[in-house]
PDB file of N, CA and C in Angstrom:
ATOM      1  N   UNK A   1     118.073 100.881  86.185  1.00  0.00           N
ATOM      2  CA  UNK A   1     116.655 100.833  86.244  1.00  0.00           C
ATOM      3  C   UNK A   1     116.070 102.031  85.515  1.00  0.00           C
ATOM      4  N   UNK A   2     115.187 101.577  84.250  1.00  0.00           N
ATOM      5  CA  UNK A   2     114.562 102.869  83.975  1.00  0.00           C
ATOM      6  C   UNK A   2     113.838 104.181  84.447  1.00  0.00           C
ATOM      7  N   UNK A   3     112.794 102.975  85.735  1.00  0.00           N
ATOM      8  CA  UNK A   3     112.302 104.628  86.211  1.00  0.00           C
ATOM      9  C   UNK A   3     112.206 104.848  87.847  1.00  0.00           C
ATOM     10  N   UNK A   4     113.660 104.725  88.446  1.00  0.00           N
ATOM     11  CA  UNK A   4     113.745 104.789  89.343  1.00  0.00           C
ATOM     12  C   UNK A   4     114.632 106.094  89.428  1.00  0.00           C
ATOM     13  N   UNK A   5     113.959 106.556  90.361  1.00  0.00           N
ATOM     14  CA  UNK A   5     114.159 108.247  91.032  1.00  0.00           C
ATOM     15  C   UNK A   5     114.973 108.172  92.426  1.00  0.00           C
ATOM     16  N   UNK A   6     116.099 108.444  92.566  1.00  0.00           N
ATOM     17  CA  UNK A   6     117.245 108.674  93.481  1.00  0.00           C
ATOM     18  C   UNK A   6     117.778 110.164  93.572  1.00  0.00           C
ATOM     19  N   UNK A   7     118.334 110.317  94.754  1.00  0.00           N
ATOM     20  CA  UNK A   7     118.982 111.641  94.991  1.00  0.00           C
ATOM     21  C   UNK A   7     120.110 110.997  95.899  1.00  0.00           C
ATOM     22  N   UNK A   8     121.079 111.788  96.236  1.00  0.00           N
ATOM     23  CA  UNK A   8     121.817 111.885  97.197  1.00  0.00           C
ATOM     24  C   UNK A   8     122.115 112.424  98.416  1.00  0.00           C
ATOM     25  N   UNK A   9     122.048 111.975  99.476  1.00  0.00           N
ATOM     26  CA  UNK A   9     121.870 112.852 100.556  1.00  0.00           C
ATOM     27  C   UNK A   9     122.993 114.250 100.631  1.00  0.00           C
ATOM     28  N   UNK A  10     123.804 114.146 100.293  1.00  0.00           N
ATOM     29  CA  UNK A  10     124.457 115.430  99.969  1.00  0.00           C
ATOM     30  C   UNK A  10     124.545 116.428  99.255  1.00  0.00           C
ATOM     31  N   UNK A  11     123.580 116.073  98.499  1.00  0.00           N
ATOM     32  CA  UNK A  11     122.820 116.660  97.095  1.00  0.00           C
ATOM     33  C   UNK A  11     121.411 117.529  97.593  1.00  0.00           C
ATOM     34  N   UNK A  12     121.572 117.433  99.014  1.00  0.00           N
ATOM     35  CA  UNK A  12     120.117 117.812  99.552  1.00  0.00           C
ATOM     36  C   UNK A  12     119.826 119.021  99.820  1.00  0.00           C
ATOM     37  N   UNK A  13     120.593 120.147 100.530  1.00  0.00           N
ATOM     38  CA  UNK A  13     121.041 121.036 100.205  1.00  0.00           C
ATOM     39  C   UNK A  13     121.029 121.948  99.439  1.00  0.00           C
ATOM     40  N   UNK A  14     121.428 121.707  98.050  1.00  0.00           N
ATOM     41  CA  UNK A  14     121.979 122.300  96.615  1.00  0.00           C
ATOM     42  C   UNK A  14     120.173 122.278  96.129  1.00  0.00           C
ATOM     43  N   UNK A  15     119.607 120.831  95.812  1.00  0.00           N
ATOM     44  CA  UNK A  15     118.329 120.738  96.063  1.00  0.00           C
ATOM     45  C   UNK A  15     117.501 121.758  96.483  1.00  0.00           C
ATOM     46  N   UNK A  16     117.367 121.636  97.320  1.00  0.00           N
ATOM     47  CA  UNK A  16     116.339 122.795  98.411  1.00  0.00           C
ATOM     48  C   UNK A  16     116.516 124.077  97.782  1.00  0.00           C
ATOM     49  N   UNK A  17     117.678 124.536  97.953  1.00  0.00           N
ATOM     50  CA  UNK A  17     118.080 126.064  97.375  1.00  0.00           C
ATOM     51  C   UNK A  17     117.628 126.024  96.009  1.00  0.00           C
ATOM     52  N   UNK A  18     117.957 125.510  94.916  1.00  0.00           N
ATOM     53  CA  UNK A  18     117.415 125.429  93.621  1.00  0.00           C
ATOM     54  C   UNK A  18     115.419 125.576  93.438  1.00  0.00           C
ATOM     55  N   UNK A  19     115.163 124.432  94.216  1.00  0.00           N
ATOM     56  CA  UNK A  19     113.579 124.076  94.088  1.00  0.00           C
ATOM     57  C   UNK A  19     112.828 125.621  94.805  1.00  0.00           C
ATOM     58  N   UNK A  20     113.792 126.389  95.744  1.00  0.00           N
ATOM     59  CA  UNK A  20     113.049 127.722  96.019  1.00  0.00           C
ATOM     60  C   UNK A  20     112.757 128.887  95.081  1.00  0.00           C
ATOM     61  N   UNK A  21     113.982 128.836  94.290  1.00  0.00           N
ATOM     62  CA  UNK A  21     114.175 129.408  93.262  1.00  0.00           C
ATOM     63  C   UNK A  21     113.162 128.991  92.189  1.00  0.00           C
ATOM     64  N   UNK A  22     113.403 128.003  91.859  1.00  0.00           N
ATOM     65  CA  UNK A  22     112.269 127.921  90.849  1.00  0.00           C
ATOM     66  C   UNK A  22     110.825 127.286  90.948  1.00  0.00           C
ATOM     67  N   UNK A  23     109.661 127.396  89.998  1.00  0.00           N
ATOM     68  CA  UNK A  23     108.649 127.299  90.437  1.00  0.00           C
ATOM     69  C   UNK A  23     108.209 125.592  89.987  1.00  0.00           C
ATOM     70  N   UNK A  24     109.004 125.061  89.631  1.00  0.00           N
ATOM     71  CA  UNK A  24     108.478 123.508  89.618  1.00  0.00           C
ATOM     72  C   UNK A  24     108.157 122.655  91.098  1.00  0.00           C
ATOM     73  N   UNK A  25     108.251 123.180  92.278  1.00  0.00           N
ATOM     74  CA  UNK A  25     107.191 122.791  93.231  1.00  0.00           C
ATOM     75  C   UNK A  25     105.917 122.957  93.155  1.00  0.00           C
ATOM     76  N   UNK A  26     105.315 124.591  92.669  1.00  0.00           N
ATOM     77  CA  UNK A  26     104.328 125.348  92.432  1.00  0.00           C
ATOM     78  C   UNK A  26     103.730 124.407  91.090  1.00  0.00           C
ATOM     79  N   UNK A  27     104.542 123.957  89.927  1.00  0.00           N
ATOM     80  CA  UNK A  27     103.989 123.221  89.353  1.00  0.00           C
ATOM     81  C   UNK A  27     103.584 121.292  89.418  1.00  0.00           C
ATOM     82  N   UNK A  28     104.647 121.096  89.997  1.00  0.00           N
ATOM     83  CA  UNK A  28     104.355 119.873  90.089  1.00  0.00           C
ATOM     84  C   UNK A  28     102.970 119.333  90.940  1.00  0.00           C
ATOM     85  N   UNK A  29     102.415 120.717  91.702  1.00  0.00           N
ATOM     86  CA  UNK A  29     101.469 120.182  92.807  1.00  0.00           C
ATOM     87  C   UNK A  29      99.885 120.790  91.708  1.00  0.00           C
ATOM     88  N   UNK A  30     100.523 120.853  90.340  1.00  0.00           N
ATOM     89  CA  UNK A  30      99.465 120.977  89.438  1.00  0.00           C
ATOM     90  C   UNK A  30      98.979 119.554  89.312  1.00  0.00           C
ATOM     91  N   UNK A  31      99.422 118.555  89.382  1.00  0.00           N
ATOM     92  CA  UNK A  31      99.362 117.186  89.104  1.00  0.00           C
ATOM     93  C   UNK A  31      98.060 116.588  90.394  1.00  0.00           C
ATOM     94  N   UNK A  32      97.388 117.151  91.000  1.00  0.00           N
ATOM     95  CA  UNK A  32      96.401 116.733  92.199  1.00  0.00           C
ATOM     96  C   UNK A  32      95.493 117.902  92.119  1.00  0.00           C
ATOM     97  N   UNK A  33      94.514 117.462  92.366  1.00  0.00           N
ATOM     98  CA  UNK A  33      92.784 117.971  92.528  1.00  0.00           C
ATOM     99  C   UNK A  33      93.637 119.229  93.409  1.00  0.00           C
ATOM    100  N   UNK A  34      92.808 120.501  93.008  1.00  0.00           N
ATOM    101  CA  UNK A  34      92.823 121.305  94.329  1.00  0.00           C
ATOM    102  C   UNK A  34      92.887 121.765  95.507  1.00  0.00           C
ATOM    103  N   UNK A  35      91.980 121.096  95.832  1.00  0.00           N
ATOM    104  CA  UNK A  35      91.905 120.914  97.225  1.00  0.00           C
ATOM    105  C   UNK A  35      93.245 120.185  97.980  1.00  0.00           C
ATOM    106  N   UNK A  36      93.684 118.984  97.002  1.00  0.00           N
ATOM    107  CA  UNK A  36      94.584 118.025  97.378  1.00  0.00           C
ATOM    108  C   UNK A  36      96.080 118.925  97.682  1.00  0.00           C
ATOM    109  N   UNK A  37      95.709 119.668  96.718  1.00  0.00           N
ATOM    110  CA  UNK A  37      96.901 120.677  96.541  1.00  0.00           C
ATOM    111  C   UNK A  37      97.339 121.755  97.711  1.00  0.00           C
ATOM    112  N   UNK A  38      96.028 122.095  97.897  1.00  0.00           N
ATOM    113  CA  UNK A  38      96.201 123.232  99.087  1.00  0.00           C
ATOM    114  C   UNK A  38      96.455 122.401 100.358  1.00  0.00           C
ATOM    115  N   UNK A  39      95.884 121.238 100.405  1.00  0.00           N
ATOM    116  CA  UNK A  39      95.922 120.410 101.734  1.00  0.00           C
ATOM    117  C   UNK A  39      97.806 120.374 101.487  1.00  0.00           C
ATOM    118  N   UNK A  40      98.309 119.828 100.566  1.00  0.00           N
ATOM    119  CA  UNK A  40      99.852 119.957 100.586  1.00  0.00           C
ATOM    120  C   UNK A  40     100.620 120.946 101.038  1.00  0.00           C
ATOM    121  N   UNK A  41      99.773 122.050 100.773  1.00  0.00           N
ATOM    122  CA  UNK A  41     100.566 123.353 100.741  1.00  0.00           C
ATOM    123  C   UNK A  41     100.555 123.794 102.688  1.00  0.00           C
ATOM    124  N   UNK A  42      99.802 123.501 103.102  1.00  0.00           N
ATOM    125  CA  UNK A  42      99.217 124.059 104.595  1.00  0.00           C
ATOM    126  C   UNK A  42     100.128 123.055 105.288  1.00  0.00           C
ATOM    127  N   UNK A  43      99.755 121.639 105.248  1.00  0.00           N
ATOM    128  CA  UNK A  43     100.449 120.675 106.039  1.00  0.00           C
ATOM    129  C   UNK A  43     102.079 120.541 105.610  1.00  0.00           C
ATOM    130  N   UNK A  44     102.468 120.657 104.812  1.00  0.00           N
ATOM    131  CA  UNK A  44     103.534 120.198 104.444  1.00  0.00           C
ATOM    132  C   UNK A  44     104.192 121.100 103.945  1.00  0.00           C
ATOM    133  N   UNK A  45     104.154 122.100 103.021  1.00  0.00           N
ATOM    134  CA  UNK A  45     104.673 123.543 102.669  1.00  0.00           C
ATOM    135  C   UNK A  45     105.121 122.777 101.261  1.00  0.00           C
ATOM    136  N   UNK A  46     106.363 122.974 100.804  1.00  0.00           N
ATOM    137  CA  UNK A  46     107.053 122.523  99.696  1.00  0.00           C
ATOM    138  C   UNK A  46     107.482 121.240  99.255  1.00  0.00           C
ATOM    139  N   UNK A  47     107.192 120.707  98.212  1.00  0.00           N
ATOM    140  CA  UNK A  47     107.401 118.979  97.868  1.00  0.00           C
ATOM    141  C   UNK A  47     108.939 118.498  98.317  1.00  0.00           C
ATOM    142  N   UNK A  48     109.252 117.605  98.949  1.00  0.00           N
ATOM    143  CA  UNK A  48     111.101 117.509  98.981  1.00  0.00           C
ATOM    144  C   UNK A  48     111.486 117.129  97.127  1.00  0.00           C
ATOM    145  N   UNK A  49     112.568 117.049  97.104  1.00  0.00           N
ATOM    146  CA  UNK A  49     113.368 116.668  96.227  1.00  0.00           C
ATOM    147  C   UNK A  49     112.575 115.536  95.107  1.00  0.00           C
ATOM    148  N   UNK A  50     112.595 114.259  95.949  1.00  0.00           N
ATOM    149  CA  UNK A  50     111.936 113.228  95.785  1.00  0.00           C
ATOM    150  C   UNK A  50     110.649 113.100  95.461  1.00  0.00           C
ATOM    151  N   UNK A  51     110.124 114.022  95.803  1.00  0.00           N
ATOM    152  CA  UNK A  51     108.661 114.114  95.574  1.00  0.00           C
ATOM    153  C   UNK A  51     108.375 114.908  94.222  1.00  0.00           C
ATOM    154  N   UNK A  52     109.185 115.858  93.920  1.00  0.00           N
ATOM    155  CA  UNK A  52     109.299 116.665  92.933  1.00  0.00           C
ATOM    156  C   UNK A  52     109.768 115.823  91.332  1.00  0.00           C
ATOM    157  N   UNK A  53     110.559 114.928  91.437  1.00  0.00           N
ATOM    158  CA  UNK A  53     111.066 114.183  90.497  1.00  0.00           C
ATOM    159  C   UNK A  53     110.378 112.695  90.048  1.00  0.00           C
ATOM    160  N   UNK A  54     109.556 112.628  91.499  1.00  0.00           N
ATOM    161  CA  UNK A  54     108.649 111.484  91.628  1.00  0.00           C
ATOM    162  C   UNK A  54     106.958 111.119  91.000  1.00  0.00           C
ATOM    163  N   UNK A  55     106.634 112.473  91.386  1.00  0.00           N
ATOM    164  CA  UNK A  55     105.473 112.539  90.888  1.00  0.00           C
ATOM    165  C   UNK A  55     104.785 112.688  89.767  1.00  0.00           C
ATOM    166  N   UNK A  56     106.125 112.976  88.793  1.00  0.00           N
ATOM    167  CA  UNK A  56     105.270 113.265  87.143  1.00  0.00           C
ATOM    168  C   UNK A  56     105.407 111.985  86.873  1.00  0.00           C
ATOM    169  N   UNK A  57     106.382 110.866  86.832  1.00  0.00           N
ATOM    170  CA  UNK A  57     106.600 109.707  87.058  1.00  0.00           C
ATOM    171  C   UNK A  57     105.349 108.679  87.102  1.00  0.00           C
ATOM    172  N   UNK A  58     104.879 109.068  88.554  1.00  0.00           N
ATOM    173  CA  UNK A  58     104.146 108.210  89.568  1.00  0.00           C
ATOM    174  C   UNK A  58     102.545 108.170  88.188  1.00  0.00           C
ATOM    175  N   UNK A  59     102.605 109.733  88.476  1.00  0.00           N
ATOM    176  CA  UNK A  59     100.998 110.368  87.496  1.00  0.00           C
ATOM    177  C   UNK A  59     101.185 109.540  86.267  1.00  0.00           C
ATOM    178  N   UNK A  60     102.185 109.207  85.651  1.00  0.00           N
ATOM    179  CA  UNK A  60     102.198 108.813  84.293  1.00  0.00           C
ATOM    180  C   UNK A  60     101.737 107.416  84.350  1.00  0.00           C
ATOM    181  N   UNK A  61     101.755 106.756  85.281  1.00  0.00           N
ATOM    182  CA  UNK A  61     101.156 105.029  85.615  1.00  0.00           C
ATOM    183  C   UNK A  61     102.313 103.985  85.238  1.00  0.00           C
ATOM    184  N   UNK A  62     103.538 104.617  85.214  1.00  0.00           N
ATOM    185  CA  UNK A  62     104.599 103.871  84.818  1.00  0.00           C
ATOM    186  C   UNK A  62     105.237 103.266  86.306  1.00  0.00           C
ATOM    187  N   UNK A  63     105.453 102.486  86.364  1.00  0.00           N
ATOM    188  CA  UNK A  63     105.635 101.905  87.741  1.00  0.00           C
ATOM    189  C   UNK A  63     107.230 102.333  87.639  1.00  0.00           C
ATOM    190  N   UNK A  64     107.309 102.410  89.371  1.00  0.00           N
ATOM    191  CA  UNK A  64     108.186 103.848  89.723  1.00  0.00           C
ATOM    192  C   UNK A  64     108.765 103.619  91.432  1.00  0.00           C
ATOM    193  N   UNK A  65     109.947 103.181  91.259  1.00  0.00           N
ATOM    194  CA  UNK A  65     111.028 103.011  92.136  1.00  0.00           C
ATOM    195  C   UNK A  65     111.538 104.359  92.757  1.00  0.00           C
ATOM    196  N   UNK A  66     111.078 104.344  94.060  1.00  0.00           N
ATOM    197  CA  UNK A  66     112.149 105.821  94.267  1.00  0.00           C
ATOM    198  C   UNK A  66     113.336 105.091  95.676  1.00  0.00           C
ATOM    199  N   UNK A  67     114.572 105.869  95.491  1.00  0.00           N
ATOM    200  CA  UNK A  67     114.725 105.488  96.344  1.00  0.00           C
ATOM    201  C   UNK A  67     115.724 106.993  96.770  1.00  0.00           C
ATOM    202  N   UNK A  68     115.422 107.266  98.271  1.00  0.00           N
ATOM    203  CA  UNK A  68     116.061 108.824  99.002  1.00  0.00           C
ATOM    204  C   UNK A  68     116.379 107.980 100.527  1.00  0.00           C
ATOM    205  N   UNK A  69     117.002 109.067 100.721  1.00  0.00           N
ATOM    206  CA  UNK A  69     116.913 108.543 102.664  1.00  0.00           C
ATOM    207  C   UNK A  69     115.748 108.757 103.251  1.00  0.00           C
ATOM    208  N   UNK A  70     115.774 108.214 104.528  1.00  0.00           N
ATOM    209  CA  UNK A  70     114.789 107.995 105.645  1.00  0.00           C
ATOM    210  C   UNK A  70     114.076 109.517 105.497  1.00  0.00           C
ATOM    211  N   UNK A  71     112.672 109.498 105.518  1.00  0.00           N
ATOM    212  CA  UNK A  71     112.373 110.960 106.143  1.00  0.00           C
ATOM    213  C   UNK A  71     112.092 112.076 104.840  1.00  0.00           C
ATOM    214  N   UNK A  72     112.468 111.842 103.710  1.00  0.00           N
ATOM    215  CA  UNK A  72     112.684 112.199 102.833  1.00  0.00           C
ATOM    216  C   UNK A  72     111.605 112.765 101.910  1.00  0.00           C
ATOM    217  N   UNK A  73     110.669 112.100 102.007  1.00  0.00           N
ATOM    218  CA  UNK A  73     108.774 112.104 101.840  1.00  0.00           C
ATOM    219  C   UNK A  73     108.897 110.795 100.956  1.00  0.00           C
ATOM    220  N   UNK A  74     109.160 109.608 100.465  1.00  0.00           N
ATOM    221  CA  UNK A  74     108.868 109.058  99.528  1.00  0.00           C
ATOM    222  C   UNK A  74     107.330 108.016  99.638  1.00  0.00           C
ATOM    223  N   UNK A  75     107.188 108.109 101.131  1.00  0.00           N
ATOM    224  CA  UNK A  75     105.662 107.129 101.353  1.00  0.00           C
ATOM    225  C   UNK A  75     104.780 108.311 100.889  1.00  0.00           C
ATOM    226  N   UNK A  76     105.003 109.978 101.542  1.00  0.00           N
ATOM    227  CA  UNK A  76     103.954 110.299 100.926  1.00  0.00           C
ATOM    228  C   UNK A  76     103.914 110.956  99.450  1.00  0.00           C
ATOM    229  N   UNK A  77     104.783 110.175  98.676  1.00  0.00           N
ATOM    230  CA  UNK A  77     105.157 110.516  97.435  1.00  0.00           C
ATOM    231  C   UNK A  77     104.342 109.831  96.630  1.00  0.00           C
ATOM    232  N   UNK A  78     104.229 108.365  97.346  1.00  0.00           N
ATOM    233  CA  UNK A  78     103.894 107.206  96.906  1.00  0.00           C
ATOM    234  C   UNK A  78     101.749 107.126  97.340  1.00  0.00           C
ATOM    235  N   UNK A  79     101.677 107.661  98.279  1.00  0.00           N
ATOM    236  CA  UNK A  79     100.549 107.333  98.530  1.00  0.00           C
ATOM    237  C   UNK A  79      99.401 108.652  98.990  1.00  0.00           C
ATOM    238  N   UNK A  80      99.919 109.620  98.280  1.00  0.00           N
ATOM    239  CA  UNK A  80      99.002 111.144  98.188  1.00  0.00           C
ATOM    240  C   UNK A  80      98.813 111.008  96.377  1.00  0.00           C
ATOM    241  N   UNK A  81      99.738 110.499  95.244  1.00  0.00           N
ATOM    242  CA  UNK A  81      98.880 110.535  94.552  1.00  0.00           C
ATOM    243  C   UNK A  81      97.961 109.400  94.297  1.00  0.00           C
ATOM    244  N   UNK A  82      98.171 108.469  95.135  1.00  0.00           N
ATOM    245  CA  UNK A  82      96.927 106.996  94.974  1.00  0.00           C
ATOM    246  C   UNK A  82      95.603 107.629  95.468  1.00  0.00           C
ATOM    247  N   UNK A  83      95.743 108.528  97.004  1.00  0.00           N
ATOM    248  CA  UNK A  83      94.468 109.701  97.870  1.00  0.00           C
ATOM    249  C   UNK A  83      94.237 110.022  96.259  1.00  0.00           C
ATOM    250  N   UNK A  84      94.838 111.265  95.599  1.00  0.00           N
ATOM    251  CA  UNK A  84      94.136 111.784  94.959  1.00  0.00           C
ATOM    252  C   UNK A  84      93.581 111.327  93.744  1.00  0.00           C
ATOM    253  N   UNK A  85      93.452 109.791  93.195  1.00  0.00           N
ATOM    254  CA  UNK A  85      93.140 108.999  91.748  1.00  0.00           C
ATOM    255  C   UNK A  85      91.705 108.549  93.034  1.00  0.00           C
ATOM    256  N   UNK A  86      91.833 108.375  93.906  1.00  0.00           N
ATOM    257  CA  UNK A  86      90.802 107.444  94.795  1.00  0.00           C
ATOM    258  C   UNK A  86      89.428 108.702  94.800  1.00  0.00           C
ATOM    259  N   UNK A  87      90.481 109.409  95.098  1.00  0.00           N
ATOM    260  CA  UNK A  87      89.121 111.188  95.557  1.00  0.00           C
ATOM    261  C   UNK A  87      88.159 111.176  93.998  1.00  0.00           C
ATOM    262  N   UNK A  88      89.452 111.173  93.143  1.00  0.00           N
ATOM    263  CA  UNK A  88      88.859 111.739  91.506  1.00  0.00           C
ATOM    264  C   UNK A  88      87.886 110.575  91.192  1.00  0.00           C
ATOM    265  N   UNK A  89      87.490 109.210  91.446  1.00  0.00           N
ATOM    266  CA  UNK A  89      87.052 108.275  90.937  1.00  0.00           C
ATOM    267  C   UNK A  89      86.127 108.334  92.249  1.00  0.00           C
ATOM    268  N   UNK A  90      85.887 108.823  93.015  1.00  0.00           N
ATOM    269  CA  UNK A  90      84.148 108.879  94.257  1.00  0.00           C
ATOM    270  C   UNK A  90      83.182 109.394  93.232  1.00  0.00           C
TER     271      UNK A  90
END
């Protein structure tokens, strides 16, 4: 599948430690209105895995398969950037 976004649950780990290190959480949450952004940052702290690989994806309007384990964030991967196209178009 072209644009389907997977990880491995054992891969989750290695993940986390990497994404602290570097600042592509800090950037990827460039992709949402401000506000949308800080609301991420307070409630939720750091994007998971899935969300990180998902969202430049999602933003691009290319229809976009993710698939992670349970718990993983992929609903709100899927439906914080639809909130923030809905906010930008009021």
């Amino acid at each position: 599948m072209k644009n389907a976004v997977s990880y491995r649950k054992e891969n989750v780990a290695s993940q986390r430690e990497s994404r602290n290190v570097s600042g592509s959480s800090e950037r990827v949450l460039d992709l949402f209105l401000p506000v949308v952004a800080e609301w991420f940052r307070q409630q939720v702290g750091r994007p998971s895995p899935i969300q990180e690989r998902g969202w430049p994806i999602i933003a691009s309007g290319r229809h976009t398969l993710l698939i992670a384990p349970t718990g993983s964030g992929k609903t709100l991967a899927a439906f914080l950037l639809a909130l923030d196209r809905l906010w930008r178009s009021a």
